[in-house]
PDB file of C-alpha atoms and ligand atoms in Angstrom:
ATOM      1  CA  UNK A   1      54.739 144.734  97.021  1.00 98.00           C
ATOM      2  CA  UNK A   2      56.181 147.825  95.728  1.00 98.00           C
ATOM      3  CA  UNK A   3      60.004 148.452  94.892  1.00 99.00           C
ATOM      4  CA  UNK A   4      62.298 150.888  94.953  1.00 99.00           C
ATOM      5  CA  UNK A   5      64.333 151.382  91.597  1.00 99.00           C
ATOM      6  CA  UNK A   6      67.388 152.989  90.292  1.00 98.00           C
ATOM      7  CA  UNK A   7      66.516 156.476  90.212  1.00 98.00           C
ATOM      8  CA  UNK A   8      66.675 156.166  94.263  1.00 98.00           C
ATOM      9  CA  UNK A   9      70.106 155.696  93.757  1.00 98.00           C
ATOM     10  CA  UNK A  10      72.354 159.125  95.497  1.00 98.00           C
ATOM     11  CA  UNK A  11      68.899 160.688  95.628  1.00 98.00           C
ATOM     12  CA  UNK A  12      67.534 159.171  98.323  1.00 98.00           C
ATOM     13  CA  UNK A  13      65.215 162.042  99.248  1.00 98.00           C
ATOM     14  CA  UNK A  14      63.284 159.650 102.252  1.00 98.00           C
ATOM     15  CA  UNK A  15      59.900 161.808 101.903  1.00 98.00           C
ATOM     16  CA  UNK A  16      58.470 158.428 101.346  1.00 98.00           C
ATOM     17  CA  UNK A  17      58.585 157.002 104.448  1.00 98.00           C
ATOM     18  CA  UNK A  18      57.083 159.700 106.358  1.00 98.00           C
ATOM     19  CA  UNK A  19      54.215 157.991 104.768  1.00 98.00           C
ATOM     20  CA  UNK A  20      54.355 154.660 104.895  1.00 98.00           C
ATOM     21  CA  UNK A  21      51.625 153.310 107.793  1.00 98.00           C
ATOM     22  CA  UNK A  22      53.703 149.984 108.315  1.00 98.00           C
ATOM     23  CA  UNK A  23      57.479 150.996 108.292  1.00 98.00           C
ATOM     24  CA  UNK A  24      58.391 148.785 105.135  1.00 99.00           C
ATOM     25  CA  UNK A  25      61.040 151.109 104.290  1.00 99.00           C
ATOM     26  CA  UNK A  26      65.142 150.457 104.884  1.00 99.00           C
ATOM     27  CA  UNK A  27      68.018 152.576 105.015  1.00 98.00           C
ATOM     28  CA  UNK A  28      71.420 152.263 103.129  1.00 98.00           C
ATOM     29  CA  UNK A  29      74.214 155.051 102.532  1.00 98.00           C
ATOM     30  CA  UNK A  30      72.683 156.110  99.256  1.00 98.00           C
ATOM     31  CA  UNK A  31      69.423 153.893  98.152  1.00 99.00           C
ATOM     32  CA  UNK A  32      65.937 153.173 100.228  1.00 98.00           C
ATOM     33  CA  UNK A  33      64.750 149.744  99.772  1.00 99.00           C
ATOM     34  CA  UNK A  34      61.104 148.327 100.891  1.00 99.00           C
ATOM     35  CA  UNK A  35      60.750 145.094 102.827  1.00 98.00           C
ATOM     36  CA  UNK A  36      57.921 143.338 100.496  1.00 98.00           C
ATOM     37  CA  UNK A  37      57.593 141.302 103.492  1.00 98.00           C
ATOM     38  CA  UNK A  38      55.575 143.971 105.200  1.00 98.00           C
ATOM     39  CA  UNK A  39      54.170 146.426 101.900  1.00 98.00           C
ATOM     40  CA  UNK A  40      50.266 146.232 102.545  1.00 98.00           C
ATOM     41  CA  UNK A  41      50.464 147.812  98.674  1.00 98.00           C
ATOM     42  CA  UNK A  42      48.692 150.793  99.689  1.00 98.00           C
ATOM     43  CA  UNK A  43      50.091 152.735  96.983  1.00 98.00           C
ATOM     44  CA  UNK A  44      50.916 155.984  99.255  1.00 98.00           C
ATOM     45  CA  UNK A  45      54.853 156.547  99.029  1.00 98.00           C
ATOM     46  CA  UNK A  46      54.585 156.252  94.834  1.00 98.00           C
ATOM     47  CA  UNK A  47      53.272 160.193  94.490  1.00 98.00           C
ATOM     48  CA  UNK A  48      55.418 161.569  97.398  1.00 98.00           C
ATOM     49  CA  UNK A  49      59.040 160.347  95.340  1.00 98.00           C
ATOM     50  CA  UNK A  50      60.190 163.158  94.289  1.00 98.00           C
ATOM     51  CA  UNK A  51      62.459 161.064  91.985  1.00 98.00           C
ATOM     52  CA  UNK A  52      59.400 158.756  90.680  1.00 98.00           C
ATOM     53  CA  UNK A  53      61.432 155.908  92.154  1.00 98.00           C
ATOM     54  CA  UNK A  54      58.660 153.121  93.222  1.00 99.00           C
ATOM     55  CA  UNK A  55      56.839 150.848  91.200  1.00 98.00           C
ATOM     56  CA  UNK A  56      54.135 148.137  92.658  1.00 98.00           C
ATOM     57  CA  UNK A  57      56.268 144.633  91.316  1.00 98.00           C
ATOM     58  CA  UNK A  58      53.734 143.935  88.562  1.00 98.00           C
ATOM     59  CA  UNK A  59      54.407 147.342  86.513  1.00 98.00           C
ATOM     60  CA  UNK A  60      58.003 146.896  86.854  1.00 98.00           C
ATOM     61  CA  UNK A  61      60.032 148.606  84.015  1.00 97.00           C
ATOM     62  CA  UNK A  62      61.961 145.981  82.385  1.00 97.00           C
ATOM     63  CA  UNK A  63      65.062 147.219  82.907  1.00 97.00           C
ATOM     64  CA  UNK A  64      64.262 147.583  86.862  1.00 98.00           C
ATOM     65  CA  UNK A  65      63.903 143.668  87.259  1.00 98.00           C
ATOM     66  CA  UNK A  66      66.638 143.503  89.362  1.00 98.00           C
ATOM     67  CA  UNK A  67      65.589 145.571  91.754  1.00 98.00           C
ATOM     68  CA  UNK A  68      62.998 143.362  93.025  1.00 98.00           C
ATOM     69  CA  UNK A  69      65.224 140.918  94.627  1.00 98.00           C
ATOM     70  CA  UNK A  70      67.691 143.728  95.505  1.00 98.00           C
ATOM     71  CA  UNK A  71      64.558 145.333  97.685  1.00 98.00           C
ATOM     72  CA  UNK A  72      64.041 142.001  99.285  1.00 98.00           C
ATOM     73  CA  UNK A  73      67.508 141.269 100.301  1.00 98.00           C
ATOM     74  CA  UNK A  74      68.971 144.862 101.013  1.00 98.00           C
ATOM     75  CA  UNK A  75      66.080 145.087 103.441  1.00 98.00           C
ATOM     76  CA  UNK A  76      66.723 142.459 105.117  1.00 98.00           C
ATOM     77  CA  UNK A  77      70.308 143.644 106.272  1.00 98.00           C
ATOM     78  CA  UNK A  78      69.225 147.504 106.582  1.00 98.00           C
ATOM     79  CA  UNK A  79      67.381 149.230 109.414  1.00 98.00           C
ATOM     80  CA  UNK A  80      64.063 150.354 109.093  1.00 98.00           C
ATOM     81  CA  UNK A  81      64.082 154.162 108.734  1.00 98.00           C
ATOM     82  CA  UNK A  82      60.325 155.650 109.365  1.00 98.00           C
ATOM     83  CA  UNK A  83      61.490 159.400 109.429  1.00 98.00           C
ATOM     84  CA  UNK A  84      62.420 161.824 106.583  1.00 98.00           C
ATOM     85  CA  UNK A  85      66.019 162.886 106.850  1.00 98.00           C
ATOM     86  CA  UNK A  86      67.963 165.736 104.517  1.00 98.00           C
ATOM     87  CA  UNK A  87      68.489 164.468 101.033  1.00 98.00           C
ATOM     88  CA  UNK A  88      72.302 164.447  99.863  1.00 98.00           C
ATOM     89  CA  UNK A  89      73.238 168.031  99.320  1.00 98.00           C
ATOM     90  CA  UNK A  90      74.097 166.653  95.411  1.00 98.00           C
ATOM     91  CA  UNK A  91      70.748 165.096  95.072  1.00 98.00           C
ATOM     92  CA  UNK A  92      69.486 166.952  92.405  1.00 98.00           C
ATOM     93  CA  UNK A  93      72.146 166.311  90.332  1.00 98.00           C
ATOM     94  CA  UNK A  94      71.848 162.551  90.152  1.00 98.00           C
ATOM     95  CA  UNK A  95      67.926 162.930  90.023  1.00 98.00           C
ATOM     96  CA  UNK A  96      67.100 161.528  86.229  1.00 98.00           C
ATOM     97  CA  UNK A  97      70.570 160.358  85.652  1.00 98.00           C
ATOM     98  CA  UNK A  98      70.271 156.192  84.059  1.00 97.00           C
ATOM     99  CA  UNK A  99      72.053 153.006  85.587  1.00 98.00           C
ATOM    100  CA  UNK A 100      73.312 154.278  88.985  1.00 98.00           C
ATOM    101  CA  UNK A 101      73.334 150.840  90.118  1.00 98.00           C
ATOM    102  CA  UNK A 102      77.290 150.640  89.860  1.00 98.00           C
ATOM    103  CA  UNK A 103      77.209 153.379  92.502  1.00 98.00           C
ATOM    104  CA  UNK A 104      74.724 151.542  95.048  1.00 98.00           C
ATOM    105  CA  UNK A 105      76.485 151.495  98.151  1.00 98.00           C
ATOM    106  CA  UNK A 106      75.652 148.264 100.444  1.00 96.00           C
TER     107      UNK A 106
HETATM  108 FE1  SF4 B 201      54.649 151.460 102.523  1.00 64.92          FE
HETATM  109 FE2  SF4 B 201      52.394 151.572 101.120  1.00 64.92          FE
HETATM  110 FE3  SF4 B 201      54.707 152.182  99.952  1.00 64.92          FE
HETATM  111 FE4  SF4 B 201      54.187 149.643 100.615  1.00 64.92          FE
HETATM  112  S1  SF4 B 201      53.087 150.868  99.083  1.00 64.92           S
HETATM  113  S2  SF4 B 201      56.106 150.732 100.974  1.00 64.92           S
HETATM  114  S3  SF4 B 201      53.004 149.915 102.499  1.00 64.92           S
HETATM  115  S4  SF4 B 201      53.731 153.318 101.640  1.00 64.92           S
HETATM  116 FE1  F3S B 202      64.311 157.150  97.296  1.00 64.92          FE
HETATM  117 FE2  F3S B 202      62.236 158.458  96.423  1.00 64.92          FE
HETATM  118 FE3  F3S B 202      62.204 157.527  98.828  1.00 64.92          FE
HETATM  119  S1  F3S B 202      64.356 158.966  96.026  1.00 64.92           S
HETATM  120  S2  F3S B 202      64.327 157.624  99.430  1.00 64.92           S
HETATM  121  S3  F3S B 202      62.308 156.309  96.989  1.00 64.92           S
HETATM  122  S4  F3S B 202      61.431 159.496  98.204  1.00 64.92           S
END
């Protein structure tokens, strides 16, 4: 499956789940998180992040390790979210910025 990392953190720009053909994606206040229950692994959200935020599990960063279980059980408690909404008006500002997992809001 494919996961989304820390840069997704306060950017949460959603343009990947517009295209996402089996609604893996879930919504929290400030971070996206896939369901790897339901990724088919088709690869399409990685280009449209404008943050470069997903990574198929495999190619992983080694620092981002964590994020695979968050994705998995963040998802779980989330609700699916299949259309793009407006970023946060700062999201530019965090886009880049390292280690916003102290700010991940569940
Ligand atoms: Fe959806 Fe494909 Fe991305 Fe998996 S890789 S979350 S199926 S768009
Ligand atoms: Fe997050 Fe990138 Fe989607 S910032 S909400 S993974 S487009």
């Amino acid at each position: 499956a494919f996961v989304v990392t820390d840069n997704c953190i306060k950017c949460k720009y959603t343009d990947c789940v517009a295209v996402c053909p089996v609604d893996a994606f879930h919504q929290g206040p400030n971070f996206l998180a896939i369901n790897p229950n339901v990724c088919i692994d088709c690869e399409l959200c990685v280009p449209e992040c404008p943050a470069e935020a997903i990574f198929q599990e495999d190619a992983l960063p080694a620092d981002q390790q964590p994020f695979l279980k968050l994705n998995e059980e963040l998802s779980e408690i989330w609700p699916v979210i299949t259309e793009v909404i407006p970023a946060p008006e700062d999201a530019d500002n965090f886009n880049g910025i390292a280690n916003k997992l102290p700010q991940l809001i569940v």
